[in-house]
Amino acid sequence: MPQFSTVDIVIAVFVVVGIFFVIRSIRQVPQGYNYTVERFGRYVRSLHPGLNFIVPVIDTVGARMNMMEQVLDIPTQEVITRDNAQVNADGIAFYQVMDASKAAYEVRGLENAILNLTMTNIRSVMGSMDLDEMLSKRDEINERVLRVVDEAASAWGVKMTRIEIKDISPPADVVQAMGRQMKAERDKRANILEAEGQRQSEILKAEGQKQGQILKAEGEREAAFRQAEARERLAQAEAAATKAVSEAIASGDIQAINYFVAQKYIEALGQIGTASNQKVLMLPMEASSLLGALGGIGEISREVFGGPSASGRTPTSPPTRPTPAPRPQPWARDPDEGGTP
C-alpha cells in the first residue's frame, strides 16, 4: 500500500477545493432569462443568457427572471357603468420584463401586482362610460387601460405591450331592451329611407312633367310659327293669284274671272259638304245650274290651256243663262188663298 506524505494530501485537498470553486463559479443562463447576482445579500449585477462566472461562496444567484413576453388572463369581474348598468367583463394582458433587477426587487409578486392593477383600471375606465358608449368603444377602453397600467408598471421594469377586453356581458333584461331598441332604430331608418325614396320619386316625376310641358310648349310654339309661315305663304299666293286675275280682267280676259269665281264656288261647296255638323244639305239652286257651272269651268280650263272645246270649236264666253225662278215650296201657300202655312 503506497504511503502518502503530508504534502501530497495538502495538494490533493487544494485540487479538490479548486475544482469545487471552479464548478461553483460557472453559471449557464438559458435564452430568454436573466439571473440576478447577490453578494452577501445585496444585488450587484445580472447574468445574461450564455456562460457566466461568479465568485463562489461570496456571490449567489438571486432571482431567475423570465424576459420573454408573457400573457396574463384577467378574470371576469362586475362593473357598474355611469348609467348604473351592471355588466360582467374579462380580458387579457401581455407584458414583458425589461429590467430584471427592478422586477425582482421593486415589487413582490409581479404577476399578482400586474393582475390587480389591470383589474382596478378596467373598472375605473369602464365605470366612467355609459353602457352604449362602453359597448361601442372597446378600442378606446383598451387604449386607456393600457396607458395607465403601463405607466404604473414601468417602475417595476415591466413593459405592458397589450391589454384587450375579451367579453362584456350585460344582464338579460338589458340585452332584451337593447334588442327592442335596435329593432325600433332599424324600423325608423327603413321608414326614413322609404320616405326619401318616395320624395325622390315625386321630385323626378315632377321634373319629368316639367320637362314634358317645356317640350310641349316648345313644340306648340314651333308649330304656331310654322302655321303662321304657311298662312303667310298662302296669303302671298292668294295675293299673287288675285293680282294675276286682276291683270287679266284689266286686259279684257273675262274667262279668268269666270275661272276664279268657279274655283271659289267649288271650294265653298266642298267645305259645306265636309263639315262635321252637317248631315243633310239643302242647296238653294237647281242641280242643272251646278252642272252648268261645272261645264263652264271645263270650257274655261280648255280655253286657258289651249285645248279644243267639246264641240270642236274655239271656246267663247259661255252664254248667259237666265236665272230660274224659285220653285214654290210644297208647304208654302198664297196669302190670298187664306189659311196658315
mmCIF file of C-alpha atoms in Angstrom:
data_model
loop_
_atom_site.group_PDB
_atom_site.id
_atom_site.type_symbol
_atom_site.label_atom_id
_atom_site.label_comp_id
_atom_site.label_asym_id
_atom_site.label_seq_id
_atom_site.Cartn_x
_atom_site.Cartn_y
_atom_site.Cartn_z
ATOM 1 C CA MET A 1 0.000 0.000 0.000
ATOM 2 C CA PRO A 2 1.508 3.284 -1.073
ATOM 3 C CA GLN A 3 2.321 5.821 1.538
ATOM 4 C CA PHE A 4 1.094 9.460 1.005
ATOM 5 C CA SER A 5 3.002 12.251 2.519
ATOM 6 C CA THR A 6 1.522 15.285 4.100
ATOM 7 C CA VAL A 7 2.435 17.357 1.078
ATOM 8 C CA ASP A 8 0.575 15.048 -1.235
ATOM 9 C CA ILE A 9 -2.511 15.211 0.924
ATOM 10 C CA VAL A 10 -2.410 19.010 1.029
ATOM 11 C CA ILE A 11 -2.048 19.218 -2.756
ATOM 12 C CA ALA A 12 -4.935 16.824 -3.250
ATOM 13 C CA VAL A 13 -7.110 18.882 -0.924
ATOM 14 C CA PHE A 14 -6.252 22.068 -2.790
ATOM 15 C CA VAL A 15 -7.067 20.425 -6.132
ATOM 16 C CA VAL A 16 -10.455 19.238 -4.907
ATOM 17 C CA VAL A 17 -11.221 22.655 -3.444
ATOM 18 C CA GLY A 18 -10.125 24.319 -6.679
ATOM 19 C CA ILE A 19 -12.379 22.074 -8.756
ATOM 20 C CA PHE A 20 -15.233 22.789 -6.379
ATOM 21 C CA PHE A 21 -14.721 26.568 -6.661
ATOM 22 C CA VAL A 22 -14.499 26.385 -10.454
ATOM 23 C CA ILE A 23 -17.720 24.428 -10.650
ATOM 24 C CA ARG A 24 -19.424 26.843 -8.280
ATOM 25 C CA SER A 25 -18.203 29.868 -10.230
ATOM 26 C CA ILE A 26 -19.689 28.753 -13.571
ATOM 27 C CA ARG A 27 -23.318 29.673 -14.274
ATOM 28 C CA GLN A 28 -25.141 28.850 -17.505
ATOM 29 C CA VAL A 29 -28.170 31.086 -18.221
ATOM 30 C CA PRO A 30 -30.758 29.826 -20.772
ATOM 31 C CA GLN A 31 -32.066 32.014 -23.589
ATOM 32 C CA GLY A 32 -34.932 34.297 -22.542
ATOM 33 C CA TYR A 33 -33.899 34.552 -18.906
ATOM 34 C CA ASN A 34 -31.793 36.863 -16.746
ATOM 35 C CA TYR A 35 -30.340 35.924 -13.343
ATOM 36 C CA THR A 36 -29.592 38.393 -10.590
ATOM 37 C CA VAL A 37 -26.357 38.091 -8.631
ATOM 38 C CA GLU A 38 -26.313 38.889 -4.900
ATOM 39 C CA ARG A 39 -23.162 39.432 -2.872
ATOM 40 C CA PHE A 40 -23.743 38.990 0.807
ATOM 41 C CA GLY A 41 -27.464 39.509 0.095
ATOM 42 C CA ARG A 42 -27.038 42.689 -1.946
ATOM 43 C CA TYR A 43 -27.756 42.927 -5.676
ATOM 44 C CA VAL A 44 -24.623 43.564 -7.678
ATOM 45 C CA ARG A 45 -25.322 42.610 -11.319
ATOM 46 C CA SER A 46 -27.379 40.477 -13.714
ATOM 47 C CA LEU A 47 -26.339 37.400 -15.650
ATOM 48 C CA HIS A 48 -27.416 37.273 -19.326
ATOM 49 C CA PRO A 49 -28.041 34.189 -21.498
ATOM 50 C CA GLY A 50 -24.910 32.101 -22.054
ATOM 51 C CA LEU A 51 -21.905 31.123 -19.901
ATOM 52 C CA ASN A 52 -21.255 33.413 -16.927
ATOM 53 C CA PHE A 53 -18.839 33.398 -13.959
ATOM 54 C CA ILE A 54 -19.403 34.460 -10.388
ATOM 55 C CA VAL A 55 -17.301 34.486 -7.273
ATOM 56 C CA PRO A 56 -18.123 31.263 -5.438
ATOM 57 C CA VAL A 57 -19.224 31.414 -1.824
ATOM 58 C CA ILE A 58 -19.334 35.230 -1.947
ATOM 59 C CA ASP A 59 -21.755 35.618 -4.892
ATOM 60 C CA THR A 60 -25.019 33.740 -5.156
ATOM 61 C CA VAL A 61 -27.753 33.635 -7.803
ATOM 62 C CA GLY A 62 -30.818 35.531 -6.634
ATOM 63 C CA ALA A 63 -33.949 35.729 -8.854
ATOM 64 C CA ARG A 64 -34.341 33.925 -12.141
ATOM 65 C CA MET A 65 -36.450 36.331 -14.277
ATOM 66 C CA ASN A 66 -38.253 35.378 -17.483
ATOM 67 C CA MET A 67 -37.515 38.117 -20.055
ATOM 68 C CA MET A 68 -39.899 36.831 -22.708
ATOM 69 C CA GLU A 69 -43.336 38.378 -23.369
ATOM 70 C CA GLN A 70 -45.882 36.744 -21.096
ATOM 71 C CA VAL A 71 -49.656 36.547 -21.087
ATOM 72 C CA LEU A 72 -51.842 37.154 -18.053
ATOM 73 C CA ASP A 73 -55.515 36.192 -18.014
ATOM 74 C CA ILE A 74 -57.827 38.779 -16.407
ATOM 75 C CA PRO A 75 -60.718 37.019 -14.643
ATOM 76 C CA THR A 76 -64.351 38.085 -15.004
ATOM 77 C CA GLN A 77 -65.418 40.936 -12.733
ATOM 78 C CA GLU A 78 -68.556 43.024 -12.263
ATOM 79 C CA VAL A 79 -68.501 46.620 -13.469
ATOM 80 C CA ILE A 80 -71.154 49.299 -12.843
ATOM 81 C CA THR A 81 -71.374 51.846 -15.652
ATOM 82 C CA ARG A 82 -72.099 55.558 -15.338
ATOM 83 C CA ASP A 83 -75.782 54.967 -16.098
ATOM 84 C CA ASN A 84 -75.956 52.296 -13.342
ATOM 85 C CA ALA A 85 -75.951 49.260 -15.640
ATOM 86 C CA GLN A 86 -74.199 46.216 -14.207
ATOM 87 C CA VAL A 87 -72.066 44.231 -16.652
ATOM 88 C CA ASN A 88 -69.501 41.442 -16.443
ATOM 89 C CA ALA A 89 -66.165 41.972 -18.182
ATOM 90 C CA ASP A 90 -62.970 39.995 -18.555
ATOM 91 C CA GLY A 91 -59.781 40.496 -20.508
ATOM 92 C CA ILE A 92 -56.228 39.516 -21.243
ATOM 93 C CA ALA A 93 -52.905 41.332 -20.717
ATOM 94 C CA PHE A 94 -49.475 40.934 -22.296
ATOM 95 C CA TYR A 95 -46.325 42.164 -20.570
ATOM 96 C CA GLN A 96 -42.568 41.807 -20.798
ATOM 97 C CA VAL A 97 -39.855 42.260 -18.165
ATOM 98 C CA MET A 98 -37.319 44.813 -19.379
ATOM 99 C CA ASP A 99 -35.207 45.187 -16.222
ATOM 100 C CA ALA A 100 -34.645 42.018 -14.214
ATOM 101 C CA SER A 101 -33.336 43.813 -11.118
ATOM 102 C CA LYS A 102 -36.416 46.088 -10.820
ATOM 103 C CA ALA A 103 -38.812 43.251 -11.478
ATOM 104 C CA ALA A 104 -37.101 41.189 -8.786
ATOM 105 C CA TYR A 105 -36.539 43.804 -6.085
ATOM 106 C CA GLU A 106 -39.062 46.653 -6.681
ATOM 107 C CA VAL A 107 -42.224 44.579 -6.245
ATOM 108 C CA ARG A 108 -43.100 41.336 -4.578
ATOM 109 C CA GLY A 109 -45.325 39.031 -6.593
ATOM 110 C CA LEU A 110 -45.009 40.674 -10.001
ATOM 111 C CA GLU A 111 -47.860 38.821 -11.735
ATOM 112 C CA ASN A 112 -50.261 39.411 -8.855
ATOM 113 C CA ALA A 113 -49.410 43.105 -8.828
ATOM 114 C CA ILE A 114 -49.985 43.447 -12.600
ATOM 115 C CA LEU A 115 -53.256 41.492 -12.357
ATOM 116 C CA ASN A 116 -54.726 43.626 -9.604
ATOM 117 C CA LEU A 117 -53.547 46.843 -11.202
ATOM 118 C CA THR A 118 -55.173 45.897 -14.510
ATOM 119 C CA MET A 119 -58.496 44.850 -12.946
ATOM 120 C CA THR A 120 -58.697 48.077 -10.969
ATOM 121 C CA ASN A 121 -58.114 50.258 -14.014
ATOM 122 C CA ILE A 122 -60.614 48.280 -16.097
ATOM 123 C CA ARG A 123 -63.287 49.031 -13.501
ATOM 124 C CA SER A 124 -62.291 52.697 -13.385
ATOM 125 C CA VAL A 125 -62.301 53.218 -17.152
ATOM 126 C CA MET A 126 -65.464 51.252 -17.889
ATOM 127 C CA GLY A 127 -67.283 52.774 -14.927
ATOM 128 C CA SER A 128 -66.798 56.255 -16.374
ATOM 129 C CA MET A 129 -68.760 55.366 -19.526
ATOM 130 C CA ASP A 130 -72.401 54.786 -20.381
ATOM 131 C CA LEU A 131 -73.447 51.311 -21.423
ATOM 132 C CA ASP A 132 -73.863 52.181 -25.106
ATOM 133 C CA GLU A 133 -70.551 54.011 -25.151
ATOM 134 C CA MET A 134 -68.800 51.126 -23.413
ATOM 135 C CA LEU A 135 -70.147 48.568 -25.893
ATOM 136 C CA SER A 136 -69.181 50.618 -28.934
ATOM 137 C CA LYS A 137 -65.745 51.892 -27.837
ATOM 138 C CA ARG A 138 -63.703 48.847 -26.872
ATOM 139 C CA ASP A 139 -60.619 50.189 -28.622
ATOM 140 C CA GLU A 140 -60.771 53.346 -26.539
ATOM 141 C CA ILE A 141 -61.131 51.263 -23.336
ATOM 142 C CA ASN A 142 -58.135 49.116 -24.276
ATOM 143 C CA GLU A 143 -56.007 52.158 -25.082
ATOM 144 C CA ARG A 144 -56.865 53.996 -21.852
ATOM 145 C CA VAL A 145 -56.294 50.946 -19.617
ATOM 146 C CA LEU A 146 -53.013 50.123 -21.367
ATOM 147 C CA ARG A 147 -51.714 53.678 -20.959
ATOM 148 C CA VAL A 148 -52.473 53.820 -17.228
ATOM 149 C CA VAL A 149 -51.195 50.317 -16.383
ATOM 150 C CA ASP A 150 -48.014 50.725 -18.445
ATOM 151 C CA GLU A 151 -47.187 53.975 -16.695
ATOM 152 C CA ALA A 152 -47.632 52.352 -13.281
ATOM 153 C CA ALA A 153 -45.724 49.166 -14.176
ATOM 154 C CA SER A 154 -42.726 50.980 -15.656
ATOM 155 C CA ALA A 155 -41.370 51.459 -12.117
ATOM 156 C CA TRP A 156 -41.191 47.655 -11.847
ATOM 157 C CA GLY A 157 -39.112 47.285 -15.017
ATOM 158 C CA VAL A 158 -42.110 45.901 -16.896
ATOM 159 C CA LYS A 159 -43.461 46.953 -20.316
ATOM 160 C CA MET A 160 -47.195 46.393 -20.880
ATOM 161 C CA THR A 161 -47.493 45.548 -24.584
ATOM 162 C CA ARG A 162 -51.254 44.933 -24.931
ATOM 163 C CA ILE A 163 -54.415 44.851 -22.843
ATOM 164 C CA GLU A 164 -57.593 43.582 -24.522
ATOM 165 C CA ILE A 165 -61.167 43.340 -23.231
ATOM 166 C CA LYS A 166 -62.373 39.886 -24.260
ATOM 167 C CA ASP A 167 -66.052 39.959 -23.347
ATOM 168 C CA ILE A 168 -68.639 42.401 -21.989
ATOM 169 C CA SER A 169 -71.854 40.712 -20.834
ATOM 170 C CA PRO A 170 -74.822 42.950 -19.903
ATOM 171 C CA PRO A 171 -77.769 41.484 -17.906
ATOM 172 C CA ALA A 172 -80.514 39.600 -19.790
ATOM 173 C CA ASP A 173 -83.131 42.346 -19.392
ATOM 174 C CA VAL A 174 -80.676 44.924 -20.730
ATOM 175 C CA VAL A 175 -79.945 42.699 -23.720
ATOM 176 C CA GLN A 176 -83.689 42.398 -24.456
ATOM 177 C CA ALA A 177 -84.158 46.160 -24.152
ATOM 178 C CA MET A 178 -81.212 46.707 -26.489
ATOM 179 C CA GLY A 179 -82.791 44.297 -28.974
ATOM 180 C CA ARG A 180 -86.063 46.224 -28.945
ATOM 181 C CA GLN A 181 -84.189 49.495 -29.311
ATOM 182 C CA MET A 182 -82.196 48.131 -32.237
ATOM 183 C CA LYS A 183 -85.415 46.945 -33.934
ATOM 184 C CA ALA A 184 -87.019 50.352 -33.419
ATOM 185 C CA GLU A 185 -83.963 52.082 -34.866
ATOM 186 C CA ARG A 186 -83.984 49.802 -37.895
ATOM 187 C CA ASP A 187 -87.714 50.409 -38.442
ATOM 188 C CA LYS A 188 -87.093 54.146 -38.150
ATOM 189 C CA ARG A 189 -84.278 54.044 -40.714
ATOM 190 C CA ALA A 190 -86.434 51.926 -43.034
ATOM 191 C CA ASN A 191 -89.297 54.440 -42.811
ATOM 192 C CA ILE A 192 -86.914 57.323 -43.415
ATOM 193 C CA LEU A 193 -85.415 55.599 -46.446
ATOM 194 C CA GLU A 194 -88.876 54.785 -47.801
ATOM 195 C CA ALA A 195 -89.979 58.407 -47.340
ATOM 196 C CA GLU A 196 -86.796 59.616 -49.004
ATOM 197 C CA GLY A 197 -87.439 57.243 -51.900
ATOM 198 C CA GLN A 198 -90.996 58.482 -52.333
ATOM 199 C CA ARG A 199 -89.824 62.100 -52.113
ATOM 200 C CA GLN A 200 -87.146 61.482 -54.721
ATOM 201 C CA SER A 201 -89.684 59.701 -56.922
ATOM 202 C CA GLU A 202 -92.105 62.621 -56.690
ATOM 203 C CA ILE A 203 -89.296 65.061 -57.465
ATOM 204 C CA LEU A 204 -88.236 63.075 -60.510
ATOM 205 C CA LYS A 205 -91.852 62.730 -61.646
ATOM 206 C CA ALA A 206 -92.375 66.492 -61.278
ATOM 207 C CA GLU A 207 -89.148 67.158 -63.144
ATOM 208 C CA GLY A 208 -90.321 64.842 -65.910
ATOM 209 C CA GLN A 209 -93.682 66.589 -66.149
ATOM 210 C CA LYS A 210 -91.925 69.949 -66.181
ATOM 211 C CA GLN A 211 -89.627 68.865 -68.992
ATOM 212 C CA GLY A 212 -92.604 67.414 -70.842
ATOM 213 C CA GLN A 213 -94.541 70.648 -70.557
ATOM 214 C CA ILE A 214 -91.494 72.642 -71.661
ATOM 215 C CA LEU A 215 -91.016 70.412 -74.698
ATOM 216 C CA LYS A 216 -94.752 70.542 -75.455
ATOM 217 C CA ALA A 217 -94.722 74.346 -75.245
ATOM 218 C CA GLU A 218 -91.675 74.488 -77.487
ATOM 219 C CA GLY A 219 -93.400 72.154 -79.956
ATOM 220 C CA GLU A 220 -96.558 74.253 -79.929
ATOM 221 C CA ARG A 221 -94.507 77.384 -80.425
ATOM 222 C CA GLU A 222 -92.690 75.794 -83.355
ATOM 223 C CA ALA A 223 -95.998 74.545 -84.809
ATOM 224 C CA ALA A 224 -97.552 78.003 -84.426
ATOM 225 C CA PHE A 225 -94.538 79.527 -86.145
ATOM 226 C CA ARG A 226 -94.826 77.035 -88.987
ATOM 227 C CA GLN A 227 -98.568 77.599 -89.304
ATOM 228 C CA ALA A 228 -98.048 81.356 -89.365
ATOM 229 C CA GLU A 229 -95.388 80.914 -92.030
ATOM 230 C CA ALA A 230 -97.750 78.681 -94.025
ATOM 231 C CA ARG A 231 -100.568 81.201 -93.724
ATOM 232 C CA GLU A 232 -98.210 83.933 -94.811
ATOM 233 C CA ARG A 233 -97.149 81.980 -97.872
ATOM 234 C CA LEU A 234 -100.775 81.092 -98.618
ATOM 235 C CA ALA A 235 -101.700 84.757 -98.364
ATOM 236 C CA GLN A 236 -98.830 85.612 -100.688
ATOM 237 C CA ALA A 237 -100.067 83.012 -103.160
ATOM 238 C CA GLU A 238 -103.634 84.302 -102.861
ATOM 239 C CA ALA A 239 -102.391 87.822 -103.418
ATOM 240 C CA ALA A 240 -100.412 86.716 -106.460
ATOM 241 C CA ALA A 241 -103.453 84.867 -107.859
ATOM 242 C CA THR A 242 -105.706 87.844 -107.216
ATOM 243 C CA LYS A 243 -103.183 90.131 -108.882
ATOM 244 C CA ALA A 244 -102.988 87.828 -111.887
ATOM 245 C CA VAL A 245 -106.797 87.710 -112.184
ATOM 246 C CA SER A 246 -106.973 91.488 -111.801
ATOM 247 C CA GLU A 247 -104.406 91.944 -114.545
ATOM 248 C CA ALA A 248 -106.365 89.500 -116.774
ATOM 249 C CA ILE A 249 -109.597 91.397 -116.160
ATOM 250 C CA ALA A 250 -107.847 94.668 -116.836
ATOM 251 C CA SER A 251 -106.630 93.274 -120.157
ATOM 252 C CA GLY A 252 -110.202 92.261 -121.114
ATOM 253 C CA ASP A 253 -109.933 88.491 -120.476
ATOM 254 C CA ILE A 254 -113.327 87.664 -118.915
ATOM 255 C CA GLN A 255 -112.561 83.928 -118.769
ATOM 256 C CA ALA A 256 -110.081 84.427 -115.969
ATOM 257 C CA ILE A 257 -112.666 85.935 -113.656
ATOM 258 C CA ASN A 258 -115.087 83.138 -114.529
ATOM 259 C CA TYR A 259 -112.426 80.529 -113.669
ATOM 260 C CA PHE A 260 -111.626 82.264 -110.396
ATOM 261 C CA VAL A 261 -115.295 82.508 -109.336
ATOM 262 C CA ALA A 262 -115.952 78.863 -110.289
ATOM 263 C CA GLN A 263 -112.939 77.697 -108.261
ATOM 264 C CA LYS A 264 -114.125 79.531 -105.147
ATOM 265 C CA TYR A 265 -117.614 78.180 -105.727
ATOM 266 C CA ILE A 266 -116.389 74.570 -105.756
ATOM 267 C CA GLU A 267 -114.205 75.121 -102.674
ATOM 268 C CA ALA A 268 -117.170 76.543 -100.751
ATOM 269 C CA LEU A 269 -119.341 73.557 -101.675
ATOM 270 C CA GLY A 270 -116.570 71.171 -100.560
ATOM 271 C CA GLN A 271 -116.248 72.860 -97.187
ATOM 272 C CA ILE A 272 -120.006 72.697 -96.639
ATOM 273 C CA GLY A 273 -120.086 69.004 -97.557
ATOM 274 C CA THR A 274 -117.185 68.025 -95.266
ATOM 275 C CA ALA A 275 -118.416 69.919 -92.209
ATOM 276 C CA SER A 276 -118.777 67.597 -89.194
ATOM 277 C CA ASN A 277 -122.032 69.220 -88.026
ATOM 278 C CA GLN A 278 -123.786 68.913 -91.376
ATOM 279 C CA LYS A 279 -125.663 65.736 -92.136
ATOM 280 C CA VAL A 280 -128.256 66.965 -94.716
ATOM 281 C CA LEU A 281 -127.530 69.733 -97.259
ATOM 282 C CA MET A 282 -130.364 71.988 -98.505
ATOM 283 C CA LEU A 283 -128.990 73.712 -101.632
ATOM 284 C CA PRO A 284 -130.944 76.831 -102.798
ATOM 285 C CA MET A 285 -130.202 76.179 -106.531
ATOM 286 C CA GLU A 286 -131.076 73.779 -109.241
ATOM 287 C CA ALA A 287 -128.939 70.777 -109.952
ATOM 288 C CA SER A 288 -128.814 71.849 -113.566
ATOM 289 C CA SER A 289 -127.294 75.168 -112.521
ATOM 290 C CA LEU A 290 -124.492 73.345 -110.680
ATOM 291 C CA LEU A 291 -123.874 71.091 -113.687
ATOM 292 C CA GLY A 292 -123.844 74.106 -115.943
ATOM 293 C CA ALA A 293 -121.311 75.788 -113.707
ATOM 294 C CA LEU A 294 -119.105 72.683 -113.796
ATOM 295 C CA GLY A 295 -119.420 72.614 -117.590
ATOM 296 C CA GLY A 296 -118.474 76.255 -117.744
ATOM 297 C CA ILE A 297 -115.376 75.539 -115.635
ATOM 298 C CA GLY A 298 -114.415 72.789 -118.070
ATOM 299 C CA GLU A 299 -114.754 75.130 -121.048
ATOM 300 C CA ILE A 300 -112.683 77.752 -119.238
ATOM 301 C CA SER A 301 -109.929 75.208 -118.482
ATOM 302 C CA ARG A 302 -109.745 74.115 -122.101
ATOM 303 C CA GLU A 303 -109.545 77.700 -123.259
ATOM 304 C CA VAL A 304 -106.876 78.589 -120.731
ATOM 305 C CA PHE A 305 -104.647 75.604 -121.558
ATOM 306 C CA GLY A 306 -105.327 75.931 -125.302
ATOM 307 C CA GLY A 307 -107.364 72.730 -125.778
ATOM 308 C CA PRO A 308 -110.363 72.385 -128.153
ATOM 309 C CA SER A 309 -113.861 72.589 -126.744
ATOM 310 C CA ALA A 310 -116.291 69.709 -126.659
ATOM 311 C CA SER A 311 -117.896 70.856 -129.976
ATOM 312 C CA GLY A 312 -114.544 71.199 -131.702
ATOM 313 C CA ARG A 313 -114.752 74.993 -131.849
ATOM 314 C CA THR A 314 -112.696 77.613 -130.179
ATOM 315 C CA PRO A 315 -114.424 78.292 -126.944
ATOM 316 C CA THR A 316 -116.048 81.592 -126.382
ATOM 317 C CA SER A 317 -117.524 83.108 -123.328
ATOM 318 C CA PRO A 318 -120.383 80.963 -122.077
ATOM 319 C CA PRO A 319 -123.820 82.342 -122.867
ATOM 320 C CA THR A 320 -125.577 83.990 -120.042
ATOM 321 C CA ARG A 321 -128.296 81.707 -118.801
ATOM 322 C CA PRO A 322 -131.462 83.131 -117.317
ATOM 323 C CA THR A 323 -131.684 82.686 -113.581
ATOM 324 C CA PRO A 324 -134.535 80.262 -112.899
ATOM 325 C CA ALA A 325 -137.355 81.475 -110.771
ATOM 326 C CA PRO A 326 -137.506 79.860 -107.333
ATOM 327 C CA ARG A 327 -139.884 76.996 -107.065
ATOM 328 C CA PRO A 328 -142.786 77.295 -104.678
ATOM 329 C CA GLN A 329 -142.259 75.074 -101.695
ATOM 330 C CA PRO A 330 -144.934 72.443 -101.068
ATOM 331 C CA TRP A 331 -145.708 73.869 -97.643
ATOM 332 C CA ALA A 332 -145.970 77.477 -98.893
ATOM 333 C CA ARG A 333 -149.407 78.919 -99.795
ATOM 334 C CA ASP A 334 -150.555 82.086 -101.478
ATOM 335 C CA PRO A 335 -151.510 84.655 -98.870
ATOM 336 C CA ASP A 336 -154.615 85.481 -100.918
ATOM 337 C CA GLU A 337 -155.888 81.916 -100.562
ATOM 338 C CA GLY A 338 -156.085 82.260 -96.820
ATOM 339 C CA GLY A 339 -155.077 79.774 -94.233
ATOM 340 C CA THR A 340 -151.831 79.352 -92.431
ATOM 341 C CA PRO A 341 -148.797 77.661 -93.848
#
